[in-house]
Amino acid sequence: MTPNSPLKLVWKGKDKPSNPEDDFDDLNPVITYRHMLSNNLGVRDPLRVIALCDSDAFYAACEMNRLRVDKDVPLVVLQWDMLIAVNYPARKYGISRMDKKKDALKRCPHLKVVHVATYKEGEKEPGYWDDVDTNTHKVSLDYYRRESMKIAAMFKEEVPGCEIEKASIDEAFFDFTKPVREIMLHRYPHLSKTPPGAPLGADTPLPPPPNISWNGLGNLIPVNPPPPASEDEPPDGQPNITTTSLPPEDEEVELASNKSRGDDTPTTWHDVALSIAAELMGKARLAVKTKLGYTTSAGIARNKFLAKLTASYKKPDSQSILRNTAIPNYLRPKEFQKLRFLGGKLGSALAKEFDVSTVGDLLTISLESDGMQSKFGENSVWVYEILRGIDRSEVKDKGSALTKSMLASKNLPKPITKASEGKHWIRVLAAELALRLKDAREMSPNLWPKTIVLHARKGYDAGRSKQAPFPFTREVTVDTIASAGDKLWKELVGNSMTLNVSSVQLAFTGIDVAEAGQKSIEGFLKPVSSSSVKETREPRDIFDIDQVAQPGSATNAVGDGSPQNLGNDKSQVVSLSYVCARCGKTFELPTVHHTGAGDYQDIHDQLTRAKLEHDDFHFARDLANEGSHRPLSSISSKPTPKSSKKRKASPATRGIEKFFRK
DNA sequence: CGACCATAT
DNA sequence: GGATATGGTCG
């Protein structure tokens, strides 16, 4: 029976609280030595501290850095005729996204206007040109992706031992719980051991926390927000008034008024944890600002949901802290449709069903109110909790495969009608994917896309998609990708001459590091050189294991699937290497001549032996390291309001494995 | 696994 | 709204 048992909350709706504060009655849990000294309470940890940090006007900031523009220069980033980013100096002129370039310039004639990088026609690389035309170019966000990765890398450096989840190109969540606990134990050594005379042993509450100074740590969200600034409230509380208090202009003012806002409510140990997290977050943000030139805004609170909400309290270049005690008053006036995951259909369904708009409104609706269970089913508990500031979703390190999919897409203002145009755009998109995959492989070689997907929208219809396994080829070339794309195109739009395609998207999905035993051996066999291999439009990987093991099998769905490529090359000079996906060690084999599958088999066997030996080394080393990082799958959390059904473990990995395990 | 949907920046 | 990303549903 943990103090924060979720069941308590689930059933709580049964007896309607008479005191509205009861809705938030888990916000001040008793914290014991057991809590303090446990390291695996996960999302139930009463000392959990999470932050969300996002870059201010990120694309604009990237361009300012790239062009070495002074930080006070108003600048916008353009995508065709649309503003996709407006820096803060430009916002002072009342410029916002949704404005057109024209209007923006009207408001601020000396505005710096930068168009996002584009590929043009068949260019291999994106670039910045001034003659951008949506009919011939496609946008590339690559520069921003790279900058984003730099920032993420610096964050990891700056807060070691902290789980970090990149949530989007310009946002990351931090789980500071672990490093904060260590610091707390170090700073307050009397917490590190249950005192001998403690009445309840480890379940004894901690002694009173020290008074802490929030000075310099960020903006404290007030426990008692000041009343809305304007006296003349529009009838009905309409959307264009800001219900939340306006943040003060500077932190001095904020701090001076803390007392009057009730921020002198008793300090808790969770507050101590928050304050330490704020130190760490501030340090990491400072590093990013001084070393990379990006300002950020962060929110620090007890979970992801609140951290995200808190980050928006004051921007830019600022961080804010939401104490548990400040949660109810911060949450209640918010329009729930602005909350994470309630911005879409679920949110509007709730608004319609109960005819309300704020969190406070929804708090009066119990779990078993008419319509709650029937209309929202599984979501109702999730909603119930989120409204009360409870969110058990975890911050998960997305590990090595930092990106699971790559999408290149192009909207066609003037829909295309000819097959040749389709081919053209597929080629452009393929070129981009090829480059991006190549770049990604510089960081982690052995990245493999499992599938390729083509999306197309015809006229006004909803888009349709087709996918197929992406073939094995060591060299993923534009041609490889384009022909796979062409094939999907045929299945999707056919040869009909009436086609009217207004958007095309080509994607890799299931990108992952090929791990031993997970993918087939092809992934580890890398042709170093080859001669008399004709460069066909669809170069087949000459080491495709299927060809070796089962000559003629056509499981490889590459390109046009023309059979003449299957084992038709009579003589080749090749040499092979095997690169371990885990440590990068390379095994080279001498150059061989071969005339048939038998030779392949020889090479294959030798490499297989080397690989097995090497795998054993990793296996042993893994055993030695066991125990330090086991995935905790026991904690169930619901990252999205969607179903909580668990996916079954993927079926046994098939393929080449049978060649190795005997 | 394949197609599609929901959500977000 | 365009360009991307992720995760869930359902057959």
XYZ file of C-alpha atoms (C1' of nucleotides) in Angstrom:
682
model
C 0.000 0.000 0.000
C 1.872 2.977 -1.220
C 0.841 6.439 -0.191
C 0.213 7.334 -3.805
C -1.716 4.320 -4.835
C -3.579 5.139 -8.006
C -6.519 3.020 -6.929
C -7.343 5.525 -4.309
C -7.862 8.075 -7.018
C -9.741 5.837 -9.327
C -12.334 5.111 -6.694
C -12.315 8.526 -5.260
C -14.974 9.826 -7.568
C -17.506 7.624 -5.849
C -17.967 9.939 -2.949
C -17.977 13.421 -4.232
C -15.639 15.684 -2.325
C -17.311 18.387 -0.365
C -14.170 20.442 -0.221
C -12.775 21.206 -3.634
C -9.241 20.985 -2.277
C -9.886 17.311 -1.794
C -9.544 16.965 -5.522
C -5.860 17.520 -5.063
C -5.335 15.595 -1.898
C -2.302 13.660 -3.055
C -0.208 16.738 -3.468
C 1.414 16.653 -0.086
C 2.271 13.055 0.583
C 4.123 12.042 3.703
C 7.690 11.332 2.714
C 9.509 8.706 4.693
C 13.013 7.351 4.923
C 11.869 4.473 2.778
C 10.942 6.907 0.029
C 14.176 8.756 0.447
C 16.291 5.649 0.292
C 14.513 3.748 -2.462
C 15.819 4.177 -5.908
C 13.180 2.407 -7.877
C 9.843 3.878 -6.994
C 9.514 5.030 -10.560
C 6.494 7.117 -11.337
C 5.209 6.664 -7.800
C 8.195 8.331 -6.280
C 6.901 11.189 -4.136
C 10.200 12.951 -4.795
C 9.902 12.681 -8.539
C 11.067 15.807 -10.382
C 10.649 16.311 -14.096
C 11.550 19.142 -16.399
C 10.597 20.095 -19.898
C 12.987 22.334 -21.754
C 12.313 23.805 -25.134
C 14.253 26.098 -27.377
C 12.829 29.544 -27.952
C 11.678 30.163 -31.517
C 13.980 27.373 -32.483
C 14.108 27.634 -36.255
C 14.607 31.363 -35.995
C 17.371 30.884 -33.465
C 19.070 28.388 -35.749
C 19.087 30.866 -38.595
C 20.350 33.618 -36.338
C 23.261 31.457 -35.343
C 23.939 30.329 -38.853
C 23.933 33.881 -40.169
C 25.573 35.333 -37.098
C 22.796 37.805 -36.636
C 22.750 39.873 -33.493
C 20.358 38.596 -30.902
C 18.230 41.733 -30.971
C 17.591 41.713 -34.690
C 14.002 40.858 -35.505
C 13.998 37.811 -37.746
C 11.477 35.407 -39.186
C 11.849 32.120 -40.995
C 9.827 31.657 -44.098
C 8.440 28.537 -45.695
C 7.074 29.609 -49.045
C 4.883 32.484 -48.065
C 4.323 31.398 -44.531
C 6.125 32.284 -41.355
C 7.172 29.160 -39.524
C 9.203 30.902 -36.849
C 9.280 34.379 -35.398
C 12.003 35.352 -32.987
C 11.199 37.346 -29.874
C 12.509 40.687 -31.118
C 10.166 40.325 -34.087
C 7.248 39.477 -31.820
C 7.626 42.887 -30.245
C 6.358 44.287 -33.512
C 3.243 42.212 -33.214
C 4.376 39.728 -35.814
C 3.102 36.212 -35.344
C 3.082 32.994 -37.294
C 0.020 32.936 -39.508
C 1.083 36.336 -40.775
C 2.129 36.636 -44.350
C 5.530 37.897 -45.306
C 3.948 41.067 -46.613
C 2.191 41.892 -43.356
C 5.241 41.123 -41.320
C 7.346 43.509 -43.345
C 4.697 46.131 -43.017
C 4.885 45.949 -39.274
C 8.663 45.922 -39.278
C 10.328 47.151 -42.452
C 13.825 46.199 -41.361
C 12.741 42.663 -40.499
C 15.261 40.028 -41.461
C 13.471 37.414 -43.552
C 15.118 34.046 -44.136
C 13.676 31.266 -46.199
C 14.259 27.780 -44.907
C 16.760 25.677 -46.840
C 15.432 23.795 -49.828
C 16.376 21.125 -52.288
C 15.886 22.170 -55.824
C 15.140 19.815 -58.665
C 17.743 17.135 -58.568
C 20.228 18.712 -56.165
C 21.975 16.343 -53.870
C 22.038 18.716 -50.963
C 19.759 21.369 -49.635
C 20.868 24.928 -49.756
C 19.782 28.480 -49.220
C 18.697 30.139 -52.402
C 16.657 33.201 -53.042
C 14.730 31.965 -56.032
C 12.753 29.443 -54.040
C 9.675 28.176 -55.790
C 7.339 25.636 -54.287
C 6.841 24.151 -57.718
C 10.447 23.180 -58.088
C 11.861 23.033 -54.563
C 11.229 21.096 -51.437
C 11.880 22.241 -47.919
C 14.680 20.700 -45.894
C 14.657 20.892 -42.135
C 17.942 19.110 -41.846
C 19.922 21.990 -40.485
C 17.498 22.255 -37.595
C 17.712 18.539 -36.930
C 21.451 18.783 -36.624
C 21.339 21.741 -34.302
C 18.748 19.912 -32.288
C 21.078 16.969 -31.929
C 23.883 19.216 -30.736
C 21.674 20.580 -28.029
C 20.541 17.137 -26.986
C 24.126 15.977 -26.802
C 25.083 18.889 -24.613
C 22.195 18.229 -22.292
C 23.396 14.689 -21.823
C 26.859 15.907 -21.050
C 25.666 18.464 -18.585
C 23.386 16.275 -16.531
C 24.893 12.840 -16.393
C 22.772 10.192 -14.794
C 19.618 11.920 -15.883
C 17.075 10.313 -18.134
C 16.415 12.543 -21.101
C 13.678 12.126 -23.636
C 13.783 14.147 -26.780
C 10.165 14.986 -27.311
C 10.463 16.891 -30.552
C 12.976 18.832 -32.552
C 13.043 21.569 -29.934
C 11.911 19.966 -26.689
C 13.222 17.455 -24.216
C 11.994 16.004 -20.962
C 14.374 15.410 -18.087
C 13.831 13.042 -15.219
C 15.944 14.576 -12.496
C 14.742 12.247 -9.794
C 17.882 10.189 -9.539
C 20.567 12.886 -9.596
C 18.478 15.044 -7.307
C 18.182 12.277 -4.763
C 21.918 11.820 -4.772
C 22.471 15.488 -4.170
C 19.904 15.543 -1.416
C 21.574 12.684 0.376
C 24.877 14.413 0.034
C 23.602 17.759 1.228
C 21.474 16.405 4.003
C 23.424 13.408 5.234
C 21.035 12.917 8.124
C 18.563 11.567 5.577
C 20.827 8.819 4.431
C 20.047 6.486 7.271
C 16.922 5.744 9.208
C 17.703 6.968 12.727
C 17.987 4.189 15.313
C 15.115 5.386 17.426
C 12.702 6.044 14.584
C 9.277 4.929 15.751
C 8.150 3.436 12.458
C 11.536 2.379 11.214
C 11.966 3.089 7.528
C 8.372 4.247 7.361
C 9.084 7.103 9.710
C 8.468 10.481 8.112
C 11.522 12.540 7.330
C 12.346 15.378 9.687
C 11.153 18.838 8.670
C 12.911 20.140 5.597
C 15.180 23.158 5.760
C 14.039 26.498 4.521
C 15.282 26.997 1.042
C 15.873 30.005 -1.074
C 14.361 29.977 -4.531
C 16.527 32.903 -5.384
C 17.979 32.630 -8.847
C 16.355 29.297 -9.507
C 13.529 30.558 -11.620
C 10.005 31.859 -11.465
C 7.865 30.317 -8.826
C 4.339 29.875 -9.993
C 2.268 31.619 -7.338
C 0.221 29.591 -4.932
C -2.373 32.331 -4.915
C -2.355 33.984 -8.276
C -3.414 37.598 -8.347
C -6.895 38.214 -9.678
C -7.226 38.853 -13.403
C -5.797 42.212 -14.362
C -8.849 43.686 -16.037
C -11.936 44.502 -14.045
C -14.266 44.523 -16.992
C -14.478 40.876 -17.762
C -16.139 40.021 -20.999
C -19.301 38.042 -20.439
C -18.895 34.308 -20.290
C -15.120 34.133 -20.041
C -14.184 34.114 -23.646
C -11.092 32.645 -25.203
C -9.154 35.778 -25.940
C -8.639 36.835 -22.391
C -5.689 35.395 -20.627
C -6.972 33.654 -17.580
C -3.592 32.975 -16.129
C -1.762 35.719 -14.368
C 0.664 37.686 -16.400
C 4.208 36.842 -15.530
C 6.094 39.757 -14.106
C 8.674 41.480 -16.212
C 11.642 40.273 -14.268
C 12.495 37.784 -11.645
C 13.256 40.422 -9.011
C 9.687 41.530 -8.955
C 8.543 37.975 -8.906
C 10.672 37.106 -5.929
C 9.708 40.202 -4.017
C 6.069 39.345 -4.284
C 6.374 35.688 -3.472
C 5.222 36.150 0.084
C 2.084 38.021 -0.790
C 1.163 35.284 -3.149
C 1.233 32.669 -0.500
C 4.529 31.197 -1.591
C 5.603 31.019 2.000
C 3.480 27.932 2.505
C 5.586 25.385 4.346
C 8.507 23.962 2.465
C 8.330 20.264 1.719
C 11.043 17.820 0.817
C 9.568 17.762 -2.642
C 10.190 21.492 -2.830
C 13.778 20.802 -1.948
C 13.908 18.299 -4.779
C 12.383 20.815 -7.165
C 14.879 23.443 -6.190
C 17.793 21.127 -6.843
C 16.327 20.120 -10.167
C 16.061 23.796 -10.964
C 19.756 24.205 -10.230
C 20.624 21.376 -12.578
C 18.272 22.555 -15.274
C 19.621 26.071 -15.012
C 23.162 24.847 -15.362
C 22.359 22.797 -18.444
C 20.457 25.677 -20.010
C 23.315 28.025 -19.345
C 25.726 25.680 -21.075
C 23.489 25.487 -24.117
C 23.135 29.230 -24.167
C 26.787 30.099 -23.824
C 28.299 27.304 -25.865
C 25.708 26.848 -28.578
C 23.910 30.154 -28.541
C 20.386 28.891 -27.967
C 18.121 30.266 -25.308
C 15.576 27.949 -23.800
C 12.583 27.912 -21.537
C 12.004 25.220 -18.982
C 9.334 24.069 -16.614
C 10.030 22.036 -13.508
C 7.329 20.078 -11.729
C 6.352 16.690 -10.431
C 5.526 15.077 -13.769
C 5.797 15.493 -17.507
C 2.404 16.950 -18.023
C 2.891 19.696 -15.454
C 6.455 20.338 -16.499
C 5.248 21.025 -20.013
C 2.531 23.304 -18.769
C 4.934 25.108 -16.490
C 7.483 25.767 -19.215
C 5.059 28.063 -20.968
C 4.612 30.216 -17.895
C 7.372 32.565 -18.885
C 9.328 32.740 -22.105
C 11.854 33.236 -23.481
C 15.126 32.404 -21.783
C 13.580 31.571 -18.484
C 12.573 28.713 -16.280
C 9.614 28.256 -13.984
C 8.863 26.024 -11.068
C 5.535 24.574 -10.077
C 5.412 23.525 -6.449
C 2.830 20.906 -5.588
C 1.067 23.398 -3.425
C 0.633 25.708 -6.399
C -0.845 23.084 -8.673
C -4.575 23.491 -7.979
C -4.747 27.203 -8.575
C -2.516 26.960 -11.600
C -4.586 24.244 -13.169
C -8.143 25.254 -12.411
C -8.484 28.288 -14.681
C -6.762 26.665 -17.641
C -8.759 25.815 -20.700
C -8.442 22.097 -20.861
C -8.324 22.050 -24.624
C -4.947 23.706 -24.365
C -3.545 20.882 -22.297
C -1.341 18.235 -23.786
C -3.375 15.505 -25.483
C -6.607 17.405 -25.038
C -5.989 19.693 -27.964
C -7.670 17.372 -30.432
C -10.802 15.327 -30.728
C -10.800 14.103 -27.172
C -10.738 17.635 -25.863
C -13.511 18.874 -28.070
C -15.581 15.813 -27.321
C -15.284 16.596 -23.625
C -16.173 20.211 -24.180
C -19.229 19.276 -26.160
C -20.378 16.515 -23.877
C -20.307 18.579 -20.719
C -20.513 22.051 -22.191
C -17.582 23.394 -20.222
C -14.190 24.846 -21.002
C -11.870 24.985 -18.030
C -10.196 22.409 -15.878
C -12.160 23.717 -12.925
C -15.391 23.057 -14.771
C -14.449 19.487 -15.425
C -13.400 18.859 -11.835
C -17.021 18.756 -10.838
C -17.680 15.859 -13.128
C -17.215 12.566 -11.415
C -15.936 9.431 -13.033
C -19.367 7.926 -13.124
C -21.228 10.920 -14.389
C -23.510 10.253 -17.270
C -21.457 9.944 -20.380
C -18.095 9.759 -18.731
C -17.600 6.030 -18.791
C -19.798 5.359 -21.773
C -18.374 8.030 -24.027
C -14.795 8.144 -22.854
C -14.211 4.693 -21.469
C -10.544 4.122 -20.880
C -9.784 7.756 -21.370
C -11.960 8.857 -18.505
C -9.563 7.766 -15.799
C -6.675 9.297 -17.635
C -8.575 12.563 -17.970
C -9.707 12.441 -14.388
C -6.142 12.202 -13.225
C -4.629 14.696 -15.603
C -7.091 17.341 -14.463
C -5.825 16.826 -10.961
C -2.198 17.110 -11.912
C -1.510 13.402 -11.915
C 0.486 11.919 -14.736
C 2.369 8.665 -14.504
C 3.978 8.705 -17.904
C 7.678 8.072 -17.858
C 10.596 9.925 -19.280
C 12.161 7.355 -21.504
C 15.565 7.595 -22.952
C 15.105 6.962 -26.620
C 18.451 5.302 -26.611
C 20.725 4.839 -29.532
C 18.278 4.809 -32.396
C 17.483 8.438 -31.942
C 15.090 8.390 -34.795
C 12.724 5.614 -35.715
C 11.471 7.051 -38.937
C 12.434 9.506 -41.615
C 9.858 11.242 -43.681
C 10.341 13.409 -46.706
C 7.183 15.010 -47.912
C 6.024 17.491 -50.470
C 2.719 19.203 -50.907
C 1.889 20.098 -54.445
C 0.042 23.392 -54.702
C -0.755 22.497 -58.278
C -1.594 18.830 -58.230
C 0.314 16.687 -60.627
C -1.373 14.722 -63.353
C 1.376 12.838 -65.086
C 3.205 9.721 -64.007
C 6.496 11.319 -64.930
C 5.890 14.058 -62.413
C 5.247 11.461 -59.775
C 8.544 9.831 -60.581
C 10.282 13.133 -60.398
C 9.086 13.956 -56.932
C 9.744 10.480 -55.691
C 13.287 10.898 -56.872
C 13.645 14.170 -55.028
C 12.251 12.680 -51.862
C 14.426 9.611 -52.272
C 17.497 11.788 -52.609
C 16.681 13.444 -49.362
C 16.133 10.175 -47.567
C 19.381 8.823 -48.936
C 21.293 11.775 -47.604
C 19.607 11.720 -44.271
C 20.203 8.039 -43.793
C 23.827 8.458 -44.738
C 24.205 11.246 -42.227
C 22.494 9.294 -39.520
C 24.892 6.464 -40.160
C 27.810 8.675 -39.356
C 26.674 8.646 -35.786
C 25.587 5.046 -35.656
C 26.639 2.988 -38.585
C 24.444 -0.028 -39.134
C 21.219 1.855 -39.035
C 18.639 0.037 -41.074
C 15.220 1.079 -42.283
C 12.876 -1.839 -42.039
C 10.181 -0.527 -44.313
C 9.536 2.123 -46.869
C 6.187 3.869 -47.057
C 4.666 5.959 -49.768
C 1.782 8.290 -49.048
C -0.194 10.115 -51.640
C -3.226 12.305 -51.504
C -5.444 12.405 -54.540
C -7.426 15.549 -54.946
C -9.398 16.240 -51.854
C -9.571 12.673 -50.675
C -7.800 11.578 -47.611
C -4.369 10.262 -48.384
C -3.682 6.610 -48.974
C -0.499 4.770 -48.233
C 1.397 1.700 -49.299
C 4.334 0.173 -47.576
C 6.825 -2.570 -48.273
C 9.864 -4.068 -46.628
C 12.902 -2.090 -47.566
C 15.415 -4.270 -49.370
C 18.846 -5.034 -48.128
C 21.512 -3.190 -49.928
C 24.609 -2.071 -48.203
C 24.761 1.048 -50.224
C 21.407 2.671 -49.938
C 21.381 4.843 -52.989
C 18.931 7.281 -54.394
C 18.133 4.710 -57.028
C 17.426 2.000 -54.543
C 15.017 4.183 -52.683
C 13.465 5.737 -55.742
C 12.723 2.437 -57.393
C 11.163 1.072 -54.258
C 9.128 4.246 -54.168
C 8.158 3.947 -57.806
C 6.900 0.470 -57.213
C 4.710 1.609 -54.372
C 3.525 4.459 -56.507
C 2.270 2.039 -59.113
C 0.340 0.098 -56.513
C -1.036 3.243 -55.033
C -2.022 5.390 -57.981
C -1.600 2.931 -60.805
C -1.146 4.142 -64.288
C -4.404 5.932 -64.488
C -4.073 9.080 -66.459
C -6.736 10.796 -64.433
C -4.500 10.994 -61.435
C -4.513 14.204 -59.545
C -2.027 13.996 -56.764
C -1.654 16.897 -54.389
C 0.778 15.491 -51.889
C 3.522 12.898 -51.874
C 5.389 11.549 -48.884
C 8.126 8.959 -48.781
C 9.273 7.516 -45.494
C 11.554 5.027 -43.863
C 10.099 3.443 -40.780
C 11.412 0.945 -38.320
C 14.882 2.419 -38.433
C 17.042 0.662 -35.954
C 20.560 -0.363 -35.158
C 21.115 -3.812 -36.478
C 21.915 -5.858 -33.425
C 23.359 -9.313 -33.570
C 20.580 -11.798 -33.846
C 18.026 -9.139 -34.437
C 18.555 -8.548 -38.060
C 20.064 -10.885 -40.505
C 23.681 -11.216 -41.245
C 23.498 -9.127 -44.388
C 23.599 -6.157 -42.159
C 27.049 -7.046 -41.035
C 28.538 -7.938 -44.321
C 29.911 -4.971 -46.061
C 31.367 -5.083 -49.514
C 34.583 -3.157 -49.479
C 35.245 -3.366 -53.140
C 33.830 -5.128 -56.073
C 34.489 -5.201 -59.727
C 32.573 -6.371 -62.719
C 29.412 -5.689 -60.893
C 27.400 -3.705 -63.259
C 25.789 -0.667 -61.841
C 22.240 -1.394 -62.640
C 19.460 0.878 -61.694
C 18.758 -1.516 -58.928
C 22.025 -2.730 -57.567
C 21.383 -5.855 -55.679
C 23.410 -6.549 -52.634
C 25.680 -9.272 -53.817
C 25.813 -10.668 -50.357
C 22.159 -11.050 -49.890
C 22.023 -14.093 -47.746
C 18.847 -15.299 -49.317
C 20.661 -15.685 -52.546
C 23.334 -17.671 -50.886
C 21.223 -19.893 -48.798
C 18.357 -20.239 -51.161
C 19.508 -19.252 -54.580
C 16.740 -17.835 -56.627
C 14.431 -17.111 -53.793
C 12.781 -13.835 -54.451
C 12.097 -12.760 -50.933
C 13.965 -9.586 -51.537
C 11.435 -7.199 -52.872
C 13.820 -4.676 -54.246
C 13.189 -2.483 -57.180
C 11.562 -3.946 -60.199
C 12.209 -7.446 -58.959
C 13.570 -8.347 -62.334
C 14.948 -11.856 -62.151
C 17.969 -11.258 -64.328
C 19.854 -9.841 -61.422
C 19.544 -12.932 -59.355
C 22.903 -14.566 -59.233
C 23.634 -13.807 -62.814
C 26.990 -12.220 -62.300
C 29.397 -14.894 -63.218
C 32.602 -13.646 -61.783
C 33.395 -11.012 -59.276
C 36.333 -9.901 -57.274
C 35.264 -8.956 -53.861
C 36.441 -8.536 -50.389
C 34.292 -8.483 -47.326
C 34.381 -7.076 -43.933
C 32.236 -7.575 -40.932
C 31.598 -4.632 -38.676
C 30.314 -5.269 -35.211
C 27.262 -3.180 -34.602
C 28.086 -2.844 -30.943
C 31.714 -1.929 -30.789
C 32.586 -1.106 -34.367
C 35.334 -3.667 -34.582
C 36.004 -4.629 -38.170
C 36.995 -8.040 -39.471
C 38.481 -8.105 -42.917
C 38.749 -11.139 -45.096
C 41.168 -11.455 -47.961
C 40.024 -10.665 -51.407
C 38.607 -13.675 -53.146
C 37.538 -14.579 -56.579
C 34.371 -16.431 -56.855
C 32.313 -17.900 -59.544
C 29.357 -19.244 -57.717
C 27.355 -19.535 -54.625
C 29.808 -21.987 -53.145
C 32.381 -19.280 -52.813
C 29.952 -17.055 -51.105
C 29.297 -19.844 -48.722
C 32.962 -20.087 -47.853
C 33.264 -16.420 -47.143
C 30.092 -16.524 -45.272
C 31.243 -19.388 -43.089
C 34.508 -17.764 -42.212
C 32.861 -14.559 -41.283
C 30.243 -16.404 -39.363
C 32.890 -18.048 -37.252
C 34.563 -14.758 -36.540
C 31.281 -13.189 -35.701
C 30.242 -15.950 -33.332
C 33.467 -15.642 -31.453
C 33.077 -11.953 -31.222
C 29.479 -12.247 -30.095
C 30.619 -14.513 -27.314
C 32.896 -11.796 -26.127
C 29.995 -9.372 -25.954
C 27.826 -11.973 -24.338
C 30.309 -12.489 -21.559
C 30.782 -8.815 -21.077
C 27.041 -8.261 -20.950
C 26.739 -10.862 -18.241
C 29.343 -9.057 -16.226
C 27.442 -5.834 -16.522
C 24.077 -7.374 -15.831
C 21.960 -5.870 -13.133
C 22.877 -2.289 -13.622
C 20.358 -1.473 -16.271
C 17.397 -3.747 -16.586
C 14.348 -2.468 -18.332
C 11.555 -2.096 -15.824
C 8.549 -3.208 -17.728
C 6.511 -3.771 -14.638
C 5.491 -0.177 -14.253
C 2.487 0.523 -16.326
C 2.013 4.028 -17.412
C -0.197 5.600 -19.942
C 1.749 8.052 -22.015
C -1.245 8.911 -24.107
C -4.896 8.850 -23.265
C -5.267 5.986 -25.633
C -5.663 2.403 -24.685
C -3.480 0.834 -22.110
C -3.392 -2.465 -23.865
C -0.005 -3.970 -23.949
C 1.615 -5.047 -27.097
C 2.790 -8.545 -27.257
C 6.485 -9.090 -27.513
C 7.419 -9.273 -31.122
C 7.471 -12.784 -32.483
C 10.713 -14.661 -32.431
C 13.196 -13.011 -34.674
C 13.543 -15.029 -37.773
C 15.860 -14.904 -40.675
C 19.486 -15.654 -40.509
C 19.496 -16.491 -36.864
C 18.995 -20.116 -37.622
C 22.399 -20.096 -39.170
C 23.971 -19.137 -35.909
C 22.194 -20.916 -33.151
C 22.716 -24.577 -33.265
C 2.464 -6.715 -40.858
C -0.204 -3.185 -43.435
C -3.272 0.766 -43.532
C -4.971 4.428 -41.128
C -5.804 7.618 -37.308
C -4.707 10.947 -33.564
C -1.693 14.216 -31.754
C 1.975 17.312 -31.585
C 5.572 21.049 -32.925
C -0.866 25.140 -42.855
C 3.368 22.422 -44.431
C 6.875 19.201 -42.970
C 7.888 15.787 -39.603
C 7.613 12.678 -35.886
C 5.493 9.101 -32.720
C 2.367 5.786 -31.007
C -2.123 3.467 -31.128
C -6.060 0.751 -33.437
C -7.809 -2.696 -36.052
C -8.150 -6.303 -39.487
